[in-house]
Each structure stands twice: as C-alpha cells, then as structure tokens.
mmCIF file of C-alpha atoms in Angstrom:
data_model
loop_
_atom_site.group_PDB
_atom_site.id
_atom_site.type_symbol
_atom_site.label_atom_id
_atom_site.label_comp_id
_atom_site.label_asym_id
_atom_site.label_seq_id
_atom_site.Cartn_x
_atom_site.Cartn_y
_atom_site.Cartn_z
ATOM 1 C CA MET A 1 -27.187 -43.098 9.120
ATOM 2 C CA SER A 2 -23.160 -44.325 8.787
ATOM 3 C CA ARG A 3 -22.162 -47.572 10.051
ATOM 4 C CA SER A 4 -19.805 -46.637 12.332
ATOM 5 C CA ARG A 5 -22.409 -44.155 14.015
ATOM 6 C CA PHE A 6 -24.940 -46.837 14.407
ATOM 7 C CA VAL A 7 -22.056 -49.125 16.143
ATOM 8 C CA GLY A 8 -21.463 -46.240 18.680
ATOM 9 C CA LEU A 9 -25.148 -45.860 19.489
ATOM 10 C CA VAL A 10 -25.414 -49.231 20.249
ATOM 11 C CA LEU A 11 -22.327 -49.736 22.580
ATOM 12 C CA THR A 12 -23.739 -46.439 24.577
ATOM 13 C CA ALA A 13 -27.203 -48.011 24.968
ATOM 14 C CA ALA A 14 -25.739 -51.015 25.974
ATOM 15 C CA LEU A 15 -23.307 -49.780 28.751
ATOM 16 C CA THR A 16 -26.004 -47.524 30.273
ATOM 17 C CA SER A 17 -28.402 -50.668 30.138
ATOM 18 C CA THR A 18 -25.342 -52.418 32.258
ATOM 19 C CA ALA A 19 -24.702 -49.315 34.698
ATOM 20 C CA LEU A 20 -28.377 -49.224 35.504
ATOM 21 C CA THR A 21 -28.793 -53.180 35.968
ATOM 22 C CA GLY A 22 -25.514 -52.595 38.610
ATOM 23 C CA LEU A 23 -26.911 -50.223 40.434
ATOM 24 C CA ASP A 24 -30.259 -52.056 40.696
ATOM 25 C CA ALA A 25 -28.148 -54.875 41.875
ATOM 26 C CA ALA A 26 -26.294 -52.711 44.257
ATOM 27 C CA ALA A 27 -29.568 -51.198 45.931
ATOM 28 C CA GLN A 28 -30.985 -54.402 46.069
ATOM 29 C CA GLY A 29 -28.100 -56.144 48.119
ATOM 30 C CA ALA A 30 -27.865 -52.880 50.547
ATOM 31 C CA PRO A 31 -28.639 -54.184 53.949
ATOM 32 C CA PRO A 32 -31.811 -52.788 55.369
ATOM 33 C CA ALA A 33 -31.750 -50.105 58.315
ATOM 34 C CA PRO A 34 -31.844 -52.373 61.541
ATOM 35 C CA PRO A 35 -35.641 -51.960 63.650
ATOM 36 C CA VAL A 36 -35.239 -50.970 67.021
ATOM 37 C CA GLN A 37 -38.077 -49.895 69.758
ATOM 38 C CA VAL A 38 -37.943 -46.527 70.794
ATOM 39 C CA ALA A 39 -39.829 -44.713 73.639
ATOM 40 C CA ASN A 40 -39.683 -41.391 75.763
ATOM 41 C CA PRO A 41 -38.046 -41.187 79.070
ATOM 42 C CA LEU A 42 -40.862 -41.686 81.670
ATOM 43 C CA ALA A 43 -41.527 -38.489 83.512
ATOM 44 C CA LYS A 44 -42.294 -39.078 87.121
ATOM 45 C CA ARG A 45 -42.170 -37.720 90.642
ATOM 46 C CA ILE A 46 -39.568 -39.660 92.886
ATOM 47 C CA THR A 47 -37.986 -39.142 96.433
ATOM 48 C CA ASN A 48 -34.769 -38.394 96.303
ATOM 49 C CA TRP A 49 -32.680 -40.188 98.944
ATOM 50 C CA ASP A 50 -29.084 -39.804 100.056
ATOM 51 C CA GLU A 51 -27.091 -42.761 100.617
ATOM 52 C CA TYR A 52 -23.846 -43.369 103.044
ATOM 53 C CA THR A 53 -21.737 -46.505 104.070
ATOM 54 C CA GLY A 54 -21.496 -46.957 107.826
ATOM 55 C CA ARG A 55 -21.085 -49.481 110.442
ATOM 56 C CA PHE A 56 -22.561 -50.524 113.681
ATOM 57 C CA GLU A 57 -20.897 -49.596 117.237
ATOM 58 C CA ALA A 58 -22.331 -50.523 120.772
ATOM 59 C CA SER A 59 -24.037 -47.602 122.464
ATOM 60 C CA GLU A 60 -22.245 -48.462 125.863
ATOM 61 C CA GLN A 61 -18.866 -50.487 125.656
ATOM 62 C CA VAL A 62 -17.219 -51.290 129.506
ATOM 63 C CA ASP A 63 -13.924 -53.006 129.956
ATOM 64 C CA VAL A 64 -14.523 -55.275 132.938
ATOM 65 C CA ARG A 65 -11.685 -54.994 135.182
ATOM 66 C CA ALA A 66 -11.519 -55.967 139.443
ATOM 67 C CA ARG A 67 -11.018 -53.159 141.666
ATOM 68 C CA VAL A 68 -9.363 -55.243 144.174
ATOM 69 C CA SER A 69 -6.456 -58.018 143.671
ATOM 70 C CA GLY A 70 -6.353 -61.576 144.621
ATOM 71 C CA PHE A 71 -7.237 -65.142 143.448
ATOM 72 C CA ILE A 72 -10.258 -65.566 141.058
ATOM 73 C CA ASP A 73 -12.301 -68.193 142.886
ATOM 74 C CA LYS A 74 -15.162 -68.729 140.380
ATOM 75 C CA VAL A 75 -16.631 -67.563 137.093
ATOM 76 C CA HIS A 76 -20.406 -67.128 136.899
ATOM 77 C CA PHE A 77 -21.276 -66.543 133.579
ATOM 78 C CA ARG A 78 -20.952 -68.374 129.798
ATOM 79 C CA ASP A 79 -19.173 -66.570 127.321
ATOM 80 C CA GLY A 80 -20.998 -64.603 124.629
ATOM 81 C CA SER A 81 -24.225 -64.946 126.976
ATOM 82 C CA LEU A 82 -26.459 -61.861 127.622
ATOM 83 C CA VAL A 83 -26.206 -60.469 131.080
ATOM 84 C CA GLN A 84 -28.301 -57.845 133.054
ATOM 85 C CA LYS A 85 -26.944 -54.901 135.191
ATOM 86 C CA GLY A 86 -25.868 -56.383 138.662
ATOM 87 C CA ASP A 87 -25.268 -59.756 137.393
ATOM 88 C CA LEU A 88 -22.599 -61.415 139.438
ATOM 89 C CA LEU A 89 -19.405 -62.296 136.939
ATOM 90 C CA PHE A 90 -16.296 -63.246 138.723
ATOM 91 C CA THR A 91 -15.582 -64.137 142.764
ATOM 92 C CA ILE A 92 -12.108 -63.138 144.163
ATOM 93 C CA ASP A 93 -11.099 -64.907 147.336
ATOM 94 C CA GLN A 94 -13.111 -63.374 149.822
ATOM 95 C CA ARG A 95 -11.313 -64.596 152.816
ATOM 96 C CA PRO A 96 -8.252 -61.701 153.408
ATOM 97 C CA TYR A 97 -10.985 -59.010 152.712
ATOM 98 C CA LYS A 98 -13.127 -60.568 155.338
ATOM 99 C CA LEU A 99 -10.360 -60.710 157.646
ATOM 100 C CA ALA A 100 -9.674 -57.098 156.987
ATOM 101 C CA VAL A 101 -13.392 -56.410 158.114
ATOM 102 C CA ASP A 102 -13.096 -58.385 161.581
ATOM 103 C CA VAL A 103 -9.842 -56.027 162.102
ATOM 104 C CA ALA A 104 -11.721 -52.981 161.274
ATOM 105 C CA ARG A 105 -14.825 -53.974 163.257
ATOM 106 C CA ALA A 106 -12.767 -54.728 166.612
ATOM 107 C CA GLU A 107 -10.698 -50.964 166.034
ATOM 108 C CA VAL A 108 -14.040 -49.235 165.873
ATOM 109 C CA ALA A 109 -15.390 -51.602 169.323
ATOM 110 C CA ARG A 110 -11.900 -50.150 170.784
ATOM 111 C CA ALA A 111 -12.296 -46.663 169.591
ATOM 112 C CA LYS A 112 -15.903 -46.676 170.932
ATOM 113 C CA ALA A 113 -14.804 -47.960 174.373
ATOM 114 C CA GLN A 114 -12.048 -45.250 174.530
ATOM 115 C CA VAL A 115 -14.658 -42.348 173.573
ATOM 116 C CA GLU A 116 -17.018 -43.816 176.233
ATOM 117 C CA LEU A 117 -14.077 -43.296 178.834
ATOM 118 C CA ALA A 118 -13.018 -40.199 177.562
ATOM 119 C CA GLN A 119 -16.566 -39.271 177.960
ATOM 120 C CA ASN A 120 -17.003 -40.205 181.409
ATOM 121 C CA GLU A 121 -13.660 -38.374 182.213
ATOM 122 C CA VAL A 122 -14.861 -35.222 181.158
ATOM 123 C CA GLU A 123 -18.422 -35.430 183.095
ATOM 124 C CA ARG A 124 -16.454 -36.061 186.293
ATOM 125 C CA ALA A 125 -14.192 -32.992 185.844
ATOM 126 C CA GLU A 126 -16.787 -31.195 184.671
ATOM 127 C CA GLY A 127 -18.676 -31.655 188.252
ATOM 128 C CA LEU A 128 -15.368 -31.535 190.256
ATOM 129 C CA THR A 129 -14.837 -27.699 189.044
ATOM 130 C CA GLN A 130 -17.617 -26.885 191.304
ATOM 131 C CA ASN A 131 -15.885 -27.687 194.263
ATOM 132 C CA ARG A 132 -12.763 -26.399 192.811
ATOM 133 C CA THR A 133 -11.222 -30.226 193.370
ATOM 134 C CA ILE A 134 -9.652 -29.848 189.639
ATOM 135 C CA THR A 135 -8.092 -26.857 187.712
ATOM 136 C CA ALA A 136 -9.884 -25.726 184.733
ATOM 137 C CA ARG A 137 -6.679 -26.781 182.885
ATOM 138 C CA ASP A 138 -7.236 -30.362 183.822
ATOM 139 C CA VAL A 139 -10.724 -30.187 182.370
ATOM 140 C CA ASP A 140 -9.591 -28.805 178.953
ATOM 141 C CA GLN A 141 -7.334 -31.777 178.783
ATOM 142 C CA ARG A 142 -9.775 -34.426 179.106
ATOM 143 C CA ARG A 143 -11.866 -32.266 176.852
ATOM 144 C CA ALA A 144 -9.383 -32.559 174.581
ATOM 145 C CA ASN A 145 -8.834 -36.660 175.181
ATOM 146 C CA LEU A 146 -12.621 -36.831 174.612
ATOM 147 C CA ASN A 147 -12.412 -35.366 170.900
ATOM 148 C CA SER A 148 -8.931 -37.460 170.159
ATOM 149 C CA ALA A 149 -10.963 -40.360 171.293
ATOM 150 C CA VAL A 150 -13.755 -39.428 168.900
ATOM 151 C CA GLY A 151 -11.456 -38.670 165.879
ATOM 152 C CA SER A 152 -10.095 -41.873 166.519
ATOM 153 C CA LEU A 153 -13.331 -43.484 166.318
ATOM 154 C CA GLN A 154 -14.554 -41.692 162.956
ATOM 155 C CA GLY A 155 -11.123 -42.943 161.263
ATOM 156 C CA ALA A 156 -11.694 -46.671 162.777
ATOM 157 C CA GLU A 157 -15.391 -46.331 161.337
ATOM 158 C CA ALA A 158 -14.022 -45.230 157.975
ATOM 159 C CA ASN A 159 -11.409 -48.067 157.487
ATOM 160 C CA LEU A 160 -14.504 -50.471 158.207
ATOM 161 C CA LYS A 161 -16.166 -49.078 155.339
ATOM 162 C CA ASN A 162 -13.367 -49.263 153.254
ATOM 163 C CA ALA A 163 -12.994 -52.646 154.163
ATOM 164 C CA GLU A 164 -16.497 -53.645 153.813
ATOM 165 C CA LEU A 165 -16.262 -52.062 150.387
ATOM 166 C CA ASN A 166 -13.315 -54.358 149.505
ATOM 167 C CA LEU A 167 -15.197 -57.292 150.654
ATOM 168 C CA GLU A 168 -17.932 -56.268 148.258
ATOM 169 C CA TRP A 169 -15.482 -55.464 145.474
ATOM 170 C CA THR A 170 -14.493 -58.958 145.426
ATOM 171 C CA GLU A 171 -17.972 -59.326 143.603
ATOM 172 C CA VAL A 172 -17.120 -58.424 140.094
ATOM 173 C CA ARG A 173 -20.974 -57.483 139.050
ATOM 174 C CA ALA A 174 -21.942 -56.482 135.264
ATOM 175 C CA PRO A 175 -22.063 -52.715 135.035
ATOM 176 C CA LEU A 176 -24.579 -52.558 132.442
ATOM 177 C CA ALA A 177 -26.790 -55.311 130.505
ATOM 178 C CA GLY A 178 -26.069 -56.267 126.913
ATOM 179 C CA ARG A 179 -23.875 -59.157 125.672
ATOM 180 C CA ILE A 180 -20.615 -60.292 127.554
ATOM 181 C CA SER A 181 -17.026 -61.601 125.836
ATOM 182 C CA ASN A 182 -15.098 -64.412 126.830
ATOM 183 C CA ARG A 183 -13.371 -64.564 130.079
ATOM 184 C CA ARG A 184 -9.738 -63.464 130.082
ATOM 185 C CA VAL A 185 -8.803 -65.273 133.231
ATOM 186 C CA ASP A 186 -9.696 -68.707 134.383
ATOM 187 C CA PRO A 187 -10.537 -69.335 138.279
ATOM 188 C CA GLY A 188 -6.967 -69.833 140.059
ATOM 189 C CA ASN A 189 -5.206 -67.200 138.446
ATOM 190 C CA LEU A 190 -3.962 -63.936 140.744
ATOM 191 C CA ILE A 191 -4.933 -60.764 139.096
ATOM 192 C CA ALA A 192 -4.226 -57.261 139.934
ATOM 193 C CA GLY A 193 -6.952 -54.656 140.944
ATOM 194 C CA GLY A 194 -6.870 -50.690 141.441
ATOM 195 C CA GLN A 195 -7.313 -48.002 139.676
ATOM 196 C CA SER A 196 -4.536 -48.296 137.551
ATOM 197 C CA GLY A 197 -2.490 -51.789 135.818
ATOM 198 C CA ALA A 198 -5.788 -53.513 136.631
ATOM 199 C CA SER A 199 -6.325 -56.877 134.675
ATOM 200 C CA LEU A 200 -8.987 -56.868 132.234
ATOM 201 C CA LEU A 201 -11.189 -59.788 133.159
ATOM 202 C CA THR A 202 -13.816 -59.645 130.074
ATOM 203 C CA THR A 203 -15.704 -56.951 128.132
ATOM 204 C CA ILE A 204 -19.528 -56.035 127.863
ATOM 205 C CA VAL A 205 -21.138 -54.144 124.820
ATOM 206 C CA ALA A 206 -24.883 -52.706 125.325
ATOM 207 C CA VAL A 207 -26.970 -54.482 122.264
ATOM 208 C CA ALA A 208 -30.258 -52.400 122.472
ATOM 209 C CA PRO A 209 -30.067 -49.321 121.328
ATOM 210 C CA ILE A 210 -27.391 -49.775 118.880
ATOM 211 C CA TYR A 211 -25.562 -46.789 116.983
ATOM 212 C CA PHE A 212 -24.799 -46.304 113.287
ATOM 213 C CA THR A 213 -21.750 -44.432 112.546
ATOM 214 C CA PHE A 214 -21.103 -42.956 108.814
ATOM 215 C CA ASP A 215 -19.440 -39.875 107.129
ATOM 216 C CA VAL A 216 -21.245 -36.960 105.405
ATOM 217 C CA SER A 217 -19.226 -35.271 102.815
ATOM 218 C CA GLU A 218 -18.699 -31.547 102.990
ATOM 219 C CA ALA A 219 -20.766 -30.676 99.785
ATOM 220 C CA ASP A 220 -23.587 -32.772 101.198
ATOM 221 C CA PHE A 221 -23.177 -31.200 104.879
ATOM 222 C CA LEU A 222 -23.524 -27.549 103.414
ATOM 223 C CA ARG A 223 -26.607 -28.411 101.547
ATOM 224 C CA TYR A 224 -28.362 -29.930 104.454
ATOM 225 C CA SER A 225 -27.037 -26.852 106.380
ATOM 226 C CA ARG A 226 -28.684 -24.315 104.037
ATOM 227 C CA MET A 227 -31.760 -26.393 104.137
ATOM 228 C CA SER A 228 -31.880 -26.863 108.128
ATOM 229 C CA ASN A 229 -29.421 -26.691 111.009
ATOM 230 C CA PRO A 230 -28.365 -30.312 111.245
ATOM 231 C CA ARG A 231 -27.000 -29.862 114.580
ATOM 232 C CA GLU A 232 -30.386 -28.608 116.186
ATOM 233 C CA GLU A 233 -32.194 -31.724 114.340
ATOM 234 C CA ALA A 234 -29.634 -34.316 115.752
ATOM 235 C CA ALA A 235 -30.141 -32.689 118.801
ATOM 236 C CA LYS A 236 -34.072 -32.915 119.149
ATOM 237 C CA ASP A 237 -35.865 -35.895 120.825
ATOM 238 C CA SER A 238 -37.538 -36.747 117.380
ATOM 239 C CA GLY A 239 -34.461 -36.498 115.204
ATOM 240 C CA THR A 240 -33.925 -37.023 111.575
ATOM 241 C CA VAL A 241 -35.651 -40.102 110.515
ATOM 242 C CA VAL A 242 -32.947 -42.484 108.797
ATOM 243 C CA GLU A 243 -33.527 -45.930 107.064
ATOM 244 C CA VAL A 244 -30.557 -48.568 107.041
ATOM 245 C CA ARG A 245 -30.117 -51.995 105.448
ATOM 246 C CA LEU A 246 -27.332 -54.634 105.649
ATOM 247 C CA SER A 247 -25.306 -55.757 102.629
ATOM 248 C CA ASP A 248 -27.827 -59.201 102.333
ATOM 249 C CA GLU A 249 -30.776 -57.058 102.880
ATOM 250 C CA PRO A 250 -32.652 -56.028 99.350
ATOM 251 C CA LYS A 251 -35.293 -53.653 100.911
ATOM 252 C CA TRP A 252 -34.763 -50.902 103.674
ATOM 253 C CA GLY A 253 -36.775 -52.360 106.528
ATOM 254 C CA ARG A 254 -34.760 -50.917 109.814
ATOM 255 C CA ARG A 255 -35.553 -47.245 110.959
ATOM 256 C CA GLY A 256 -33.607 -44.875 113.003
ATOM 257 C CA LYS A 257 -33.092 -41.308 114.068
ATOM 258 C CA VAL A 258 -29.781 -39.253 113.803
ATOM 259 C CA ASN A 259 -28.746 -38.447 117.206
ATOM 260 C CA PHE A 260 -25.387 -36.713 116.933
ATOM 261 C CA LEU A 261 -23.365 -34.755 114.514
ATOM 262 C CA ASP A 262 -19.519 -34.078 115.289
ATOM 263 C CA ASN A 263 -18.684 -30.473 115.778
ATOM 264 C CA ALA A 264 -15.996 -30.439 113.068
ATOM 265 C CA LEU A 265 -15.185 -31.763 109.801
ATOM 266 C CA ASN A 266 -12.209 -33.899 109.401
ATOM 267 C CA ALA A 267 -9.619 -31.790 107.410
ATOM 268 C CA ARG A 268 -8.124 -34.910 105.523
ATOM 269 C CA SER A 269 -11.015 -36.651 104.433
ATOM 270 C CA ALA A 270 -13.423 -33.474 104.342
ATOM 271 C CA THR A 271 -16.550 -35.463 105.834
ATOM 272 C CA ILE A 272 -18.257 -34.730 108.916
ATOM 273 C CA ARG A 273 -19.257 -37.700 111.285
ATOM 274 C CA GLY A 274 -22.510 -38.364 111.890
ATOM 275 C CA ARG A 275 -24.272 -41.003 114.219
ATOM 276 C CA ALA A 276 -28.113 -42.519 114.098
ATOM 277 C CA VAL A 277 -29.782 -44.789 117.070
ATOM 278 C CA PHE A 278 -31.657 -47.888 116.127
ATOM 279 C CA GLU A 279 -33.838 -49.810 119.243
ATOM 280 C CA ASN A 280 -32.655 -52.941 117.893
ATOM 281 C CA LYS A 281 -35.361 -54.961 119.985
ATOM 282 C CA ASP A 282 -34.669 -58.487 118.261
ATOM 283 C CA GLN A 283 -30.468 -57.976 119.220
ATOM 284 C CA PHE A 284 -29.851 -59.083 115.654
ATOM 285 C CA LEU A 285 -27.858 -55.952 114.751
ATOM 286 C CA THR A 286 -24.372 -56.216 116.150
ATOM 287 C CA PRO A 287 -21.541 -54.052 116.723
ATOM 288 C CA GLY A 288 -18.913 -53.988 113.837
ATOM 289 C CA VAL A 289 -21.222 -54.913 111.006
ATOM 290 C CA PHE A 290 -21.432 -52.523 107.594
ATOM 291 C CA GLY A 291 -24.514 -51.113 106.281
ATOM 292 C CA ARG A 292 -26.002 -48.726 104.062
ATOM 293 C CA LEU A 293 -28.141 -45.629 105.570
ATOM 294 C CA ARG A 294 -30.242 -43.360 103.561
ATOM 295 C CA PHE A 295 -31.833 -39.665 103.898
ATOM 296 C CA PHE A 296 -34.777 -38.125 102.791
ATOM 297 C CA ALA A 297 -33.609 -35.923 100.582
ATOM 298 C CA GLY A 298 -36.935 -34.283 99.251
ATOM 299 C CA GLU A 299 -38.782 -35.058 96.224
ATOM 300 C CA SER A 300 -38.446 -33.975 92.381
ATOM 301 C CA GLU A 301 -39.402 -34.681 88.662
ATOM 302 C CA ALA A 302 -37.252 -37.152 87.153
ATOM 303 C CA LEU A 303 -36.770 -39.189 83.829
ATOM 304 C CA LEU A 304 -36.048 -42.784 84.007
ATOM 305 C CA VAL A 305 -34.930 -45.387 81.743
ATOM 306 C CA PRO A 306 -34.150 -49.180 82.268
ATOM 307 C CA ASP A 307 -30.870 -49.889 83.353
ATOM 308 C CA THR A 308 -30.077 -52.253 80.044
ATOM 309 C CA VAL A 309 -30.376 -49.065 78.042
ATOM 310 C CA ILE A 310 -27.346 -47.626 79.242
ATOM 311 C CA ALA A 311 -23.759 -48.308 77.957
ATOM 312 C CA SER A 312 -20.140 -46.972 78.787
ATOM 313 C CA ASP A 313 -18.182 -45.061 76.559
ATOM 314 C CA GLN A 314 -14.662 -44.614 77.986
ATOM 315 C CA ALA A 315 -15.220 -42.440 80.968
ATOM 316 C CA ASN A 316 -18.837 -41.721 80.476
ATOM 317 C CA LYS A 317 -22.266 -43.252 80.521
ATOM 318 C CA ILE A 318 -24.146 -42.677 77.674
ATOM 319 C CA VAL A 319 -28.220 -43.740 76.415
ATOM 320 C CA LEU A 320 -28.616 -44.276 72.692
ATOM 321 C CA THR A 321 -31.747 -41.988 70.919
ATOM 322 C CA VAL A 322 -32.929 -42.012 67.654
ATOM 323 C CA GLY A 323 -32.210 -38.343 65.996
ATOM 324 C CA PRO A 324 -32.615 -36.468 62.947
ATOM 325 C CA GLU A 325 -33.184 -38.907 59.849
ATOM 326 C CA ASN A 326 -33.537 -41.780 61.945
ATOM 327 C CA LYS A 327 -29.940 -41.901 62.821
ATOM 328 C CA VAL A 328 -28.331 -43.642 66.109
ATOM 329 C CA VAL A 329 -27.469 -40.344 68.423
ATOM 330 C CA PRO A 330 -25.377 -41.292 71.876
ATOM 331 C CA LYS A 331 -26.110 -38.576 74.995
ATOM 332 C CA PRO A 332 -23.985 -38.525 77.852
ATOM 333 C CA VAL A 333 -26.025 -38.869 80.843
ATOM 334 C CA VAL A 334 -25.440 -38.276 84.789
ATOM 335 C CA LEU A 335 -26.631 -41.256 86.492
ATOM 336 C CA GLY A 336 -28.869 -41.160 89.838
ATOM 337 C CA PRO A 337 -30.398 -43.865 91.907
ATOM 338 C CA LEU A 338 -33.081 -46.593 91.355
ATOM 339 C CA SER A 339 -36.723 -45.973 91.569
ATOM 340 C CA ASP A 340 -39.179 -48.784 90.912
ATOM 341 C CA GLY A 341 -36.605 -50.505 89.090
ATOM 342 C CA LEU A 342 -35.473 -47.833 86.585
ATOM 343 C CA ARG A 343 -32.836 -45.613 86.715
ATOM 344 C CA VAL A 344 -33.024 -41.769 87.154
ATOM 345 C CA ILE A 345 -31.108 -40.069 84.901
ATOM 346 C CA ARG A 346 -30.196 -36.491 86.565
ATOM 347 C CA ALA A 347 -29.020 -34.499 83.380
ATOM 348 C CA GLY A 348 -28.342 -35.758 79.740
ATOM 349 C CA LEU A 349 -32.024 -36.427 78.240
ATOM 350 C CA THR A 350 -35.128 -34.606 77.747
ATOM 351 C CA ALA A 351 -38.526 -35.893 77.948
ATOM 352 C CA GLN A 352 -38.426 -35.607 74.212
ATOM 353 C CA ASP A 353 -35.926 -37.784 73.546
ATOM 354 C CA LYS A 354 -36.688 -40.932 71.462
ATOM 355 C CA VAL A 355 -34.363 -43.721 73.741
ATOM 356 C CA ILE A 356 -33.737 -46.999 71.922
ATOM 357 C CA VAL A 357 -35.032 -49.514 74.348
ATOM 358 C CA GLY A 358 -35.175 -52.648 72.649
ATOM 359 C CA GLY A 359 -32.838 -53.915 69.601
ATOM 360 C CA ASN A 360 -29.864 -51.988 70.851
ATOM 361 C CA ALA A 361 -27.971 -55.432 71.341
ATOM 362 C CA ASN A 362 -27.781 -55.389 67.429
ATOM 363 C CA PRO A 363 -23.899 -54.947 66.539
ATOM 364 C CA MET A 364 -25.258 -52.911 63.706
ATOM 365 C CA VAL A 365 -26.925 -50.287 65.886
ATOM 366 C CA ARG A 366 -24.103 -47.988 66.727
ATOM 367 C CA PRO A 367 -23.816 -43.987 66.604
ATOM 368 C CA GLY A 368 -24.433 -42.741 63.094
ATOM 369 C CA VAL A 369 -26.303 -45.657 61.835
ATOM 370 C CA PRO A 370 -29.709 -44.786 60.102
ATOM 371 C CA VAL A 371 -32.300 -47.441 62.015
ATOM 372 C CA THR A 372 -35.799 -48.007 61.760
ATOM 373 C CA PRO A 373 -37.748 -46.860 64.651
ATOM 374 C CA GLN A 374 -40.682 -48.439 66.049
ATOM 375 C CA PRO A 375 -42.951 -47.680 69.096
ATOM 376 C CA GLY A 376 -41.794 -49.036 72.341
ATOM 377 C CA GLU A 377 -42.672 -48.418 75.944
ATOM 378 C CA ILE A 378 -40.748 -47.862 79.514
ATOM 379 C CA LYS A 379 -42.863 -49.620 82.210
ATOM 380 C CA ILE A 380 -42.229 -49.492 85.851
ATOM 381 C CA ALA A 381 -41.365 -52.971 87.384
ATOM 382 C CA THR A 382 -43.862 -54.465 89.244
ATOM 383 C CA THR A 383 -43.012 -56.163 92.696
ATOM 384 C CA ASN A 384 -45.196 -58.792 94.153
#
C-alpha cells in the first residue's frame, strides 16, 4: 500500500469518528419531550339551563296624592317604614270641611221641611177636589211643588254626601300594603288636591310578592315556542318554575314562576319581555335590584373539562390535546355553562380526545411540540 493511500484512509476514519461523536453529543444535548397528564373528557348527563339578566320590580306601586286641597296638619308614618292597607298617613286641616258638612246638613233639613209642607198641601188639595172647592189645575200645581221639593231634597242629600266624602278625604290613607317612601311635604304646607295637578305626598311599593323582569332573545323565544306555547304556560296558575340569584349569592336559592310574557318582540333589540313572580316572604328582595334568572332547558349528554385547560387563541377558545406522534394539537371549542365545577364543551371535542389536564403551564407545551403523555384524570368538584 502506498504511503499516500494509507494517509487518506487514516484521515477518512478520523473524520468519520469525529462526525459520529458530534452526532452523539447533539443527541445527548437535545431537551427531552416535556411530560403532560392527559385524560379523556368526562362524559356526563347534565341539566341544561338558560340564564338571563334582569331586575326586580314592585308588583304594585302607588303615588299617594290628596283628593282635597288644604294645609297638612299631621304626618302619621315614619319614612321608609312598612305600612298596611288603610293606615292613616296624612291629615289635612279638617275645619273648613266640617263646616261644609254642617251647611249641607242644614240644607237637607230645610229641604225636608219643604217636602213635608208640599206633601201636606197636596193631601189637603186632594180632599178639597171632592167638594169642588179647588180646581184640578191647583192640585196639579201643588203636586208639581211637591216633586220640586223632593228633587231639592235629593240634591241636598247628594251635597251632604259629597261634603262628608271630602271630609273623609282629609285623612289620606294607604291604598295598599308595602314599604313607604319619605314624605314629600311637611306639616304646615299647603297642598293641591283633585284629579289633576294634585301634590305628590309620598309613594308606596308592594314588597310581597315581587316581580322579576327580563328579556328573552328571539332565538330562545322561537326555541321555547317550538317546544310548547310559552304564553299559555305563563298564563297558567302553575307557571314555568324559574330560579334567581343575586350578585353576591353563589347558589340559586330563590324559586319563582313565570306569570307573564309580552305580546310582541321589541323591534330594536329583537327580544321579548318576560316576568316572573316571587313570594318574597322575608321581604329581602327590593325593587331595582339586579339578578340572574335561569330556566330549565332539558337534559342532555355532554363532555366536561376543567376550566384551567381552556386557553384563548385570538377570538377562539381552544383546548390542547395530544394527537398522533404525541404532538400537541389545539382544538377550537364552543363553551357551555359550568356543571359540577367543570366546563361544558358544546362542540369541538370528542370523547376519545386526549385532553392535556396537567403540565400545560410549561412554556414548552405548545402546538406542534412532541410531549410525553402520562395518565391523568378529570374529577367532579366536590362541595362540603
């Protein structure tokens, strides 16, 4: 073998050994696939609810106004207190109205005397006609006088009733039971009464029962209409049972019934107004308070995952899964409500998908990256 050929073989072997050593080093320095815990979505039959935002309204509300004018003499209630129907609220100065009653009674007495006199005149005239002492025309005139006196008496009695009614109206009483607002006028002020332009004295709102009004979207209304007639359900004594909770309440602890659905959809908002009634025995619910209401919308099979596995990708919600070759595959999903502490997935996942439920906080776990899947588990949240 020539010397040059021997040197070439030695150089070739050296280069090959160097290359293999470099590959081994590279292989030994590559980061391993990050471990993740995977589990199939939890398949469970759930109860579906449709939720709406609304607010409470008084089932009855009255602006208290006086029917007669005068000076406020007394106020008989405490601002913001509960009142019963018929409770005395204000007293208007009664002296001019008592005088009017006395004058009306005197007028009735005078009219009665005129009737009695005219009656006697008629009876006397009827006795004289038999002897032809008085003409028939005179008898008719006296009967007409009697009828006129009777009419005057009836008018006087009506004026007396009106005067007594005005005197009764000087005592302003609560037209319904509920919680009263503050007084708008103090004693000593002159107020106007009557059917128009009457002074506002205060307001009263009923506290039990109480209404909850909400707006239903057109899509939901059509869905309910295809399932049943919502107006007939609302008109029934039983009604559709609903639940409501306030902003600081974690549970749906208040139950009521739908008792009204409007007769047309709002053309601007494409919603229809509904109303539910609640007993409010503890009188805690107050008109104007906002809350969340939910309808029972049937039961269905659903897939559930923890809320912690849901990420955002621009405008979409995604769930990271492990696909072929153990690579991370993102899947856009449509979210539903919470059920037993887990998030309902309406679309985007199958029961066979391997959802990454642990290790997804590792920045190396991202779409397209190989991972080392390990068995995990999705559990229903337990409450004490």
